Amino acid sequence: EIVLTQSPTTMAASPGEKVTLTCRASSSVSYMHWYQQRSGASPKLWIYETSKLASGVPNRFSGSGSGTSYSLTINSMETEDAATYYCQQGSSYPYTFGAGTKLELK
Amino acid sequence: EVQLVESGGGLVQPGRSLKLSCAASGFTFSNYYMAWVRQAPKKGLEWVATISTSGSRTYYPDSVKGRFTISRDNAKSSLYLQMNSLKSEDTATYYCAREIYDGSYVMDAWGQGASVTVSS
């Protein structure tokens, strides 16, 4: 099983601040996917195939990485970006998710 | 518009069974792999099951293998999860999700979730 480790677990960012979330895999994966989950809502696909933005995702978001190290970056934090972000690998079964990074507004 | 609507959740005693349903609309259901993902209270996401387009292939993590069965009815655009021998640790919100393959499998649409509580 591929274990995904996200860091940090929780962080707070001010409006306009640059934010980087990381996800490390215990074995190499072909791509990483990211989901956003706001409080009380269902998860939403946010970034897929490492760097492609899902429909409707603002272009202040970006994704990068390869092998075992991946990241999600927000160029300039906005209020609506406060949420929990999960990474997920679909390269091999069992699919696995990271434990999530809770991003709060400072 | 893609819509996934789960139903069938509720309170069930340990050791008993429950069947969840997911009604799909807004896309050609038979063309997509489908999955169930769960989230225990205040916890992260856990993949529970995947089924191929025809239903001939199914996949599960060890945590539910042998207890849960995923199935589908393409004529009814519906997905199911039969859960047997339920344990307290199966308490969670269960999401139905559509899968797409874009280099690897990713869940691009999610339902609103069905709450399952396993307790005596």
PDB file of C-alpha atoms in Angstrom:
ATOM      1  CA  GLU A   1       0.000   0.000   0.000  1.00  0.00           C
ATOM      2  CA  ILE A   2       1.259   3.467  -0.881  1.00  0.00           C
ATOM      3  CA  VAL A   3       1.162   5.751   2.130  1.00  0.00           C
ATOM      4  CA  LEU A   4       0.696   9.466   1.482  1.00  0.00           C
ATOM      5  CA  THR A   5       2.045  11.891   4.087  1.00  0.00           C
ATOM      6  CA  GLN A   6       0.794  15.463   3.964  1.00  0.00           C
ATOM      7  CA  SER A   7       2.408  18.435   5.644  1.00  0.00           C
ATOM      8  CA  PRO A   8       1.701  20.540   7.456  1.00  0.00           C
ATOM      9  CA  THR A   9      -1.313  19.053   9.234  1.00  0.00           C
ATOM     10  CA  THR A  10      -2.724  22.515   9.878  1.00  0.00           C
ATOM     11  CA  MET A  11      -1.660  25.968   8.846  1.00  0.00           C
ATOM     12  CA  ALA A  12      -2.998  29.508   8.793  1.00  0.00           C
ATOM     13  CA  ALA A  13      -2.350  32.045   6.059  1.00  0.00           C
ATOM     14  CA  SER A  14      -3.147  35.724   5.662  1.00  0.00           C
ATOM     15  CA  PRO A  15      -4.956  37.081   2.604  1.00  0.00           C
ATOM     16  CA  GLY A  16      -2.437  37.602  -0.177  1.00  0.00           C
ATOM     17  CA  GLU A  17       0.091  35.172   1.319  1.00  0.00           C
ATOM     18  CA  LYS A  18       1.666  32.417  -0.773  1.00  0.00           C
ATOM     19  CA  VAL A  19       0.829  28.918   0.496  1.00  0.00           C
ATOM     20  CA  THR A  20       2.469  25.577  -0.287  1.00  0.00           C
ATOM     21  CA  LEU A  21       1.092  22.214   0.810  1.00  0.00           C
ATOM     22  CA  THR A  22       3.120  19.064   0.340  1.00  0.00           C
ATOM     23  CA  CYS A  23       2.343  15.390  -0.140  1.00  0.00           C
ATOM     24  CA  ARG A  24       4.975  12.668  -0.031  1.00  0.00           C
ATOM     25  CA  ALA A  25       4.361   9.116  -1.232  1.00  0.00           C
ATOM     26  CA  SER A  26       6.011   6.040   0.253  1.00  0.00           C
ATOM     27  CA  SER A  27       6.583   4.751  -3.300  1.00  0.00           C
ATOM     28  CA  SER A  28       6.735   6.467  -6.647  1.00  0.00           C
ATOM     29  CA  VAL A  29       3.385   7.292  -8.260  1.00  0.00           C
ATOM     30  CA  SER A  30       2.664   8.439 -11.789  1.00  0.00           C
ATOM     31  CA  TYR A  31       0.450  11.366 -10.807  1.00  0.00           C
ATOM     32  CA  MET A  32      -1.044  12.999  -7.729  1.00  0.00           C
ATOM     33  CA  HIS A  33      -4.556  14.348  -7.381  1.00  0.00           C
ATOM     34  CA  TRP A  34      -5.841  16.927  -4.899  1.00  0.00           C
ATOM     35  CA  TYR A  35      -9.292  17.502  -3.440  1.00  0.00           C
ATOM     36  CA  GLN A  36     -10.709  20.461  -1.558  1.00  0.00           C
ATOM     37  CA  GLN A  37     -13.246  19.911   1.186  1.00  0.00           C
ATOM     38  CA  ARG A  38     -14.911  22.849   2.857  1.00  0.00           C
ATOM     39  CA  SER A  39     -16.520  22.403   6.245  1.00  0.00           C
ATOM     40  CA  GLY A  40     -19.736  20.380   6.035  1.00  0.00           C
ATOM     41  CA  ALA A  41     -19.422  19.803   2.290  1.00  0.00           C
ATOM     42  CA  SER A  42     -18.460  16.922   0.018  1.00  0.00           C
ATOM     43  CA  PRO A  43     -14.930  16.762  -1.380  1.00  0.00           C
ATOM     44  CA  LYS A  44     -14.344  18.378  -4.758  1.00  0.00           C
ATOM     45  CA  LEU A  45     -11.697  17.441  -7.285  1.00  0.00           C
ATOM     46  CA  TRP A  46      -9.298  20.395  -7.302  1.00  0.00           C
ATOM     47  CA  ILE A  47      -6.132  19.394  -9.142  1.00  0.00           C
ATOM     48  CA  TYR A  48      -5.675  16.216 -11.184  1.00  0.00           C
ATOM     49  CA  GLU A  49      -2.796  14.578 -12.972  1.00  0.00           C
ATOM     50  CA  THR A  50      -0.421  16.528 -10.690  1.00  0.00           C
ATOM     51  CA  SER A  51      -0.864  19.945 -12.296  1.00  0.00           C
ATOM     52  CA  LYS A  52      -4.189  20.227 -14.145  1.00  0.00           C
ATOM     53  CA  LEU A  53      -6.825  22.453 -12.557  1.00  0.00           C
ATOM     54  CA  ALA A  54     -10.322  21.024 -12.318  1.00  0.00           C
ATOM     55  CA  SER A  55     -13.163  22.992 -13.841  1.00  0.00           C
ATOM     56  CA  GLY A  56     -13.823  26.242 -12.012  1.00  0.00           C
ATOM     57  CA  VAL A  57     -10.628  26.221  -9.951  1.00  0.00           C
ATOM     58  CA  PRO A  58      -9.000  29.669  -9.852  1.00  0.00           C
ATOM     59  CA  ASN A  59      -5.631  29.981 -11.563  1.00  0.00           C
ATOM     60  CA  ARG A  60      -3.983  31.167  -8.345  1.00  0.00           C
ATOM     61  CA  PHE A  61      -3.787  27.425  -7.617  1.00  0.00           C
ATOM     62  CA  SER A  62      -1.098  25.241  -9.118  1.00  0.00           C
ATOM     63  CA  GLY A  63       0.252  21.744  -8.643  1.00  0.00           C
ATOM     64  CA  SER A  64       3.654  20.229  -9.263  1.00  0.00           C
ATOM     65  CA  GLY A  65       5.866  17.287  -8.445  1.00  0.00           C
ATOM     66  CA  SER A  66       6.935  13.855  -9.580  1.00  0.00           C
ATOM     67  CA  GLY A  67       7.900  10.484  -8.210  1.00  0.00           C
ATOM     68  CA  THR A  68       7.321  10.641  -4.446  1.00  0.00           C
ATOM     69  CA  SER A  69       7.107  14.385  -3.846  1.00  0.00           C
ATOM     70  CA  TYR A  70       4.195  16.621  -4.807  1.00  0.00           C
ATOM     71  CA  SER A  71       2.876  20.031  -3.854  1.00  0.00           C
ATOM     72  CA  LEU A  72      -0.132  22.297  -4.174  1.00  0.00           C
ATOM     73  CA  THR A  73       0.539  26.029  -4.216  1.00  0.00           C
ATOM     74  CA  ILE A  74      -1.766  28.988  -3.791  1.00  0.00           C
ATOM     75  CA  ASN A  75      -0.163  32.098  -5.233  1.00  0.00           C
ATOM     76  CA  SER A  76      -2.157  34.530  -3.152  1.00  0.00           C
ATOM     77  CA  MET A  77      -4.395  33.248  -0.369  1.00  0.00           C
ATOM     78  CA  GLU A  78      -8.040  34.289  -0.469  1.00  0.00           C
ATOM     79  CA  THR A  79     -10.808  33.869   2.107  1.00  0.00           C
ATOM     80  CA  GLU A  80     -12.608  31.208   0.089  1.00  0.00           C
ATOM     81  CA  ASP A  81      -9.489  29.005   0.017  1.00  0.00           C
ATOM     82  CA  ALA A  82      -9.866  28.091   3.685  1.00  0.00           C
ATOM     83  CA  ALA A  83     -10.591  24.348   3.597  1.00  0.00           C
ATOM     84  CA  THR A  84      -8.992  20.944   4.030  1.00  0.00           C
ATOM     85  CA  TYR A  85      -6.955  19.664   1.100  1.00  0.00           C
ATOM     86  CA  TYR A  86      -6.349  15.963   0.501  1.00  0.00           C
ATOM     87  CA  CYS A  87      -3.917  14.336  -1.896  1.00  0.00           C
ATOM     88  CA  GLN A  88      -4.777  10.995  -3.502  1.00  0.00           C
ATOM     89  CA  GLN A  89      -2.991   8.442  -5.641  1.00  0.00           C
ATOM     90  CA  GLY A  90      -4.832   6.313  -8.184  1.00  0.00           C
ATOM     91  CA  SER A  91      -1.785   4.626  -9.665  1.00  0.00           C
ATOM     92  CA  SER A  92      -2.267   1.354  -7.813  1.00  0.00           C
ATOM     93  CA  TYR A  93      -4.775  -0.377  -5.572  1.00  0.00           C
ATOM     94  CA  PRO A  94      -5.608   0.298  -2.869  1.00  0.00           C
ATOM     95  CA  TYR A  95      -6.200   3.935  -3.732  1.00  0.00           C
ATOM     96  CA  THR A  96      -4.966   6.006  -0.846  1.00  0.00           C
ATOM     97  CA  PHE A  97      -5.504   9.503   0.474  1.00  0.00           C
ATOM     98  CA  GLY A  98      -3.300  11.651   2.603  1.00  0.00           C
ATOM     99  CA  ALA A  99      -4.587  12.638   6.047  1.00  0.00           C
ATOM    100  CA  GLY A 100      -5.253  16.151   4.822  1.00  0.00           C
ATOM    101  CA  THR A 101      -3.963  19.666   5.441  1.00  0.00           C
ATOM    102  CA  LYS A 102      -6.384  22.048   7.114  1.00  0.00           C
ATOM    103  CA  LEU A 103      -5.782  25.537   5.757  1.00  0.00           C
ATOM    104  CA  GLU A 104      -7.202  28.354   7.847  1.00  0.00           C
ATOM    105  CA  LEU A 105      -7.442  32.074   7.331  1.00  0.00           C
ATOM    106  CA  LYS A 106      -5.229  34.137   9.594  1.00  0.00           C
TER     107      LYS A 106
ATOM    108  CA  GLU B   1     -25.049  18.519 -14.882  1.00  0.00           C
ATOM    109  CA  VAL B   2     -23.538  15.479 -13.211  1.00  0.00           C
ATOM    110  CA  GLN B   3     -25.511  14.435 -10.144  1.00  0.00           C
ATOM    111  CA  LEU B   4     -24.878  11.630  -7.673  1.00  0.00           C
ATOM    112  CA  VAL B   5     -27.446  11.125  -4.931  1.00  0.00           C
ATOM    113  CA  GLU B   6     -26.830   8.609  -2.159  1.00  0.00           C
ATOM    114  CA  SER B   7     -29.534   7.026  -0.039  1.00  0.00           C
ATOM    115  CA  GLY B   8     -30.002   4.203   2.424  1.00  0.00           C
ATOM    116  CA  GLY B   9     -27.910   5.422   5.329  1.00  0.00           C
ATOM    117  CA  GLY B  10     -28.994   5.180   8.941  1.00  0.00           C
ATOM    118  CA  LEU B  11     -28.399   3.646  12.355  1.00  0.00           C
ATOM    119  CA  VAL B  12     -27.593  -0.061  12.414  1.00  0.00           C
ATOM    120  CA  GLN B  13     -26.459  -2.446  15.129  1.00  0.00           C
ATOM    121  CA  PRO B  14     -23.010  -4.062  15.037  1.00  0.00           C
ATOM    122  CA  GLY B  15     -23.007  -7.285  13.052  1.00  0.00           C
ATOM    123  CA  ARG B  16     -26.029  -6.306  10.966  1.00  0.00           C
ATOM    124  CA  SER B  17     -26.236  -5.311   7.309  1.00  0.00           C
ATOM    125  CA  LEU B  18     -27.089  -2.177   5.344  1.00  0.00           C
ATOM    126  CA  LYS B  19     -27.285  -1.387   1.641  1.00  0.00           C
ATOM    127  CA  LEU B  20     -26.488   2.027   0.204  1.00  0.00           C
ATOM    128  CA  SER B  21     -27.684   3.233  -3.178  1.00  0.00           C
ATOM    129  CA  CYS B  22     -26.455   5.988  -5.458  1.00  0.00           C
ATOM    130  CA  ALA B  23     -28.589   7.383  -8.265  1.00  0.00           C
ATOM    131  CA  ALA B  24     -26.573   8.902 -11.091  1.00  0.00           C
ATOM    132  CA  SER B  25     -27.716  11.389 -13.708  1.00  0.00           C
ATOM    133  CA  GLY B  26     -26.308  13.900 -16.154  1.00  0.00           C
ATOM    134  CA  PHE B  27     -23.817  11.500 -17.777  1.00  0.00           C
ATOM    135  CA  THR B  28     -23.663   8.088 -19.446  1.00  0.00           C
ATOM    136  CA  PHE B  29     -23.350   5.973 -16.311  1.00  0.00           C
ATOM    137  CA  SER B  30     -22.314   2.785 -18.103  1.00  0.00           C
ATOM    138  CA  ASN B  31     -19.165   4.458 -19.478  1.00  0.00           C
ATOM    139  CA  TYR B  32     -17.580   5.123 -16.090  1.00  0.00           C
ATOM    140  CA  TYR B  33     -15.926   3.237 -13.290  1.00  0.00           C
ATOM    141  CA  MET B  34     -17.608   4.129 -10.008  1.00  0.00           C
ATOM    142  CA  ALA B  35     -16.411   4.155  -6.419  1.00  0.00           C
ATOM    143  CA  TRP B  36     -17.408   4.494  -2.786  1.00  0.00           C
ATOM    144  CA  VAL B  37     -15.299   6.607  -0.437  1.00  0.00           C
ATOM    145  CA  ARG B  38     -16.008   7.066   3.268  1.00  0.00           C
ATOM    146  CA  GLN B  39     -15.143   9.601   5.914  1.00  0.00           C
ATOM    147  CA  ALA B  40     -15.376   8.785   9.601  1.00  0.00           C
ATOM    148  CA  PRO B  41     -16.436  11.665  11.877  1.00  0.00           C
ATOM    149  CA  LYS B  42     -13.712  14.324  12.020  1.00  0.00           C
ATOM    150  CA  LYS B  43     -11.368  12.051  10.030  1.00  0.00           C
ATOM    151  CA  GLY B  44      -9.939  11.892   6.519  1.00  0.00           C
ATOM    152  CA  LEU B  45     -11.068  10.151   3.366  1.00  0.00           C
ATOM    153  CA  GLU B  46     -10.814   6.390   2.870  1.00  0.00           C
ATOM    154  CA  TRP B  47     -11.437   4.595  -0.415  1.00  0.00           C
ATOM    155  CA  VAL B  48     -13.867   1.706   0.080  1.00  0.00           C
ATOM    156  CA  ALA B  49     -14.600   0.118  -3.306  1.00  0.00           C
ATOM    157  CA  THR B  50     -14.412   0.493  -7.090  1.00  0.00           C
ATOM    158  CA  ILE B  51     -16.362  -1.228  -9.837  1.00  0.00           C
ATOM    159  CA  SER B  52     -15.630  -1.419 -13.551  1.00  0.00           C
ATOM    160  CA  THR B  53     -18.013  -0.233 -16.240  1.00  0.00           C
ATOM    161  CA  SER B  54     -19.638  -3.628 -16.778  1.00  0.00           C
ATOM    162  CA  GLY B  55     -19.422  -4.666 -13.141  1.00  0.00           C
ATOM    163  CA  SER B  56     -17.188  -7.608 -13.921  1.00  0.00           C
ATOM    164  CA  ARG B  57     -14.293  -6.272 -11.892  1.00  0.00           C
ATOM    165  CA  THR B  58     -14.403  -5.009  -8.333  1.00  0.00           C
ATOM    166  CA  TYR B  59     -11.691  -3.759  -6.002  1.00  0.00           C
ATOM    167  CA  TYR B  60     -11.578  -3.289  -2.225  1.00  0.00           C
ATOM    168  CA  PRO B  61      -9.086  -2.394   0.501  1.00  0.00           C
ATOM    169  CA  ASP B  62      -8.373  -5.043   3.111  1.00  0.00           C
ATOM    170  CA  SER B  63     -10.436  -3.145   5.706  1.00  0.00           C
ATOM    171  CA  VAL B  64     -13.726  -4.074   3.989  1.00  0.00           C
ATOM    172  CA  LYS B  65     -12.817  -7.004   1.727  1.00  0.00           C
ATOM    173  CA  GLY B  66     -15.147  -9.938   2.337  1.00  0.00           C
ATOM    174  CA  ARG B  67     -17.719  -7.765   4.151  1.00  0.00           C
ATOM    175  CA  PHE B  68     -18.665  -5.110   1.570  1.00  0.00           C
ATOM    176  CA  THR B  69     -19.866  -5.697  -1.994  1.00  0.00           C
ATOM    177  CA  ILE B  70     -20.079  -3.012  -4.654  1.00  0.00           C
ATOM    178  CA  SER B  71     -22.469  -3.539  -7.562  1.00  0.00           C
ATOM    179  CA  ARG B  72     -24.186  -1.543 -10.267  1.00  0.00           C
ATOM    180  CA  ASP B  73     -27.251  -1.569 -12.491  1.00  0.00           C
ATOM    181  CA  ASN B  74     -26.400   0.270 -15.696  1.00  0.00           C
ATOM    182  CA  ALA B  75     -30.005   0.144 -16.894  1.00  0.00           C
ATOM    183  CA  LYS B  76     -31.033   2.106 -13.811  1.00  0.00           C
ATOM    184  CA  SER B  77     -27.880   4.276 -13.643  1.00  0.00           C
ATOM    185  CA  SER B  78     -27.473   3.133 -10.070  1.00  0.00           C
ATOM    186  CA  LEU B  79     -24.575   2.111  -7.839  1.00  0.00           C
ATOM    187  CA  TYR B  80     -24.864   0.053  -4.677  1.00  0.00           C
ATOM    188  CA  LEU B  81     -22.832  -0.866  -1.625  1.00  0.00           C
ATOM    189  CA  GLN B  82     -23.916  -3.889   0.374  1.00  0.00           C
ATOM    190  CA  MET B  83     -22.333  -3.742   3.812  1.00  0.00           C
ATOM    191  CA  ASN B  84     -22.404  -6.868   5.978  1.00  0.00           C
ATOM    192  CA  SER B  85     -21.016  -7.675   9.423  1.00  0.00           C
ATOM    193  CA  LEU B  86     -20.861  -3.996  10.234  1.00  0.00           C
ATOM    194  CA  LYS B  87     -18.487  -2.771  12.922  1.00  0.00           C
ATOM    195  CA  SER B  88     -18.392   0.442  14.921  1.00  0.00           C
ATOM    196  CA  GLU B  89     -15.377   1.527  12.878  1.00  0.00           C
ATOM    197  CA  ASP B  90     -17.547   1.508   9.753  1.00  0.00           C
ATOM    198  CA  THR B  91     -19.383   4.546  11.125  1.00  0.00           C
ATOM    199  CA  ALA B  92     -18.858   7.243   8.498  1.00  0.00           C
ATOM    200  CA  THR B  93     -20.341   9.346   5.757  1.00  0.00           C
ATOM    201  CA  TYR B  94     -20.248   7.295   2.561  1.00  0.00           C
ATOM    202  CA  TYR B  95     -19.751   9.124  -0.715  1.00  0.00           C
ATOM    203  CA  CYS B  96     -20.520   7.819  -4.164  1.00  0.00           C
ATOM    204  CA  ALA B  97     -17.968   9.056  -6.709  1.00  0.00           C
ATOM    205  CA  ARG B  98     -17.387   8.865 -10.441  1.00  0.00           C
ATOM    206  CA  GLU B  99     -13.942   7.802 -11.574  1.00  0.00           C
ATOM    207  CA  ILE B 100     -12.065   8.901 -14.641  1.00  0.00           C
ATOM    208  CA  TYR B 101      -8.738   7.696 -15.925  1.00  0.00           C
ATOM    209  CA  ASP B 102      -6.272  10.421 -16.792  1.00  0.00           C
ATOM    210  CA  GLY B 103      -2.919   8.809 -16.308  1.00  0.00           C
ATOM    211  CA  SER B 104      -4.229   7.335 -13.095  1.00  0.00           C
ATOM    212  CA  TYR B 105      -7.667   7.001 -11.539  1.00  0.00           C
ATOM    213  CA  VAL B 106      -9.215  10.105 -10.038  1.00  0.00           C
ATOM    214  CA  MET B 107     -12.683  10.869  -8.650  1.00  0.00           C
ATOM    215  CA  ASP B 108     -14.072  13.820 -10.542  1.00  0.00           C
ATOM    216  CA  ALA B 109     -17.623  13.969  -9.192  1.00  0.00           C
ATOM    217  CA  TRP B 110     -18.978  13.248  -5.719  1.00  0.00           C
ATOM    218  CA  GLY B 111     -22.384  12.888  -4.136  1.00  0.00           C
ATOM    219  CA  GLN B 112     -23.525  14.645  -0.983  1.00  0.00           C
ATOM    220  CA  GLY B 113     -22.940  11.553   1.140  1.00  0.00           C
ATOM    221  CA  ALA B 114     -25.002   9.106   3.201  1.00  0.00           C
ATOM    222  CA  SER B 115     -24.444   8.847   6.941  1.00  0.00           C
ATOM    223  CA  VAL B 116     -24.016   5.381   8.458  1.00  0.00           C
ATOM    224  CA  THR B 117     -23.847   4.909  12.219  1.00  0.00           C
ATOM    225  CA  VAL B 118     -23.021   1.491  13.627  1.00  0.00           C
ATOM    226  CA  SER B 119     -23.994   1.350  17.270  1.00  0.00           C
ATOM    227  CA  SER B 120     -25.987  -0.764  19.691  1.00  0.00           C
TER     228      SER B 120
END
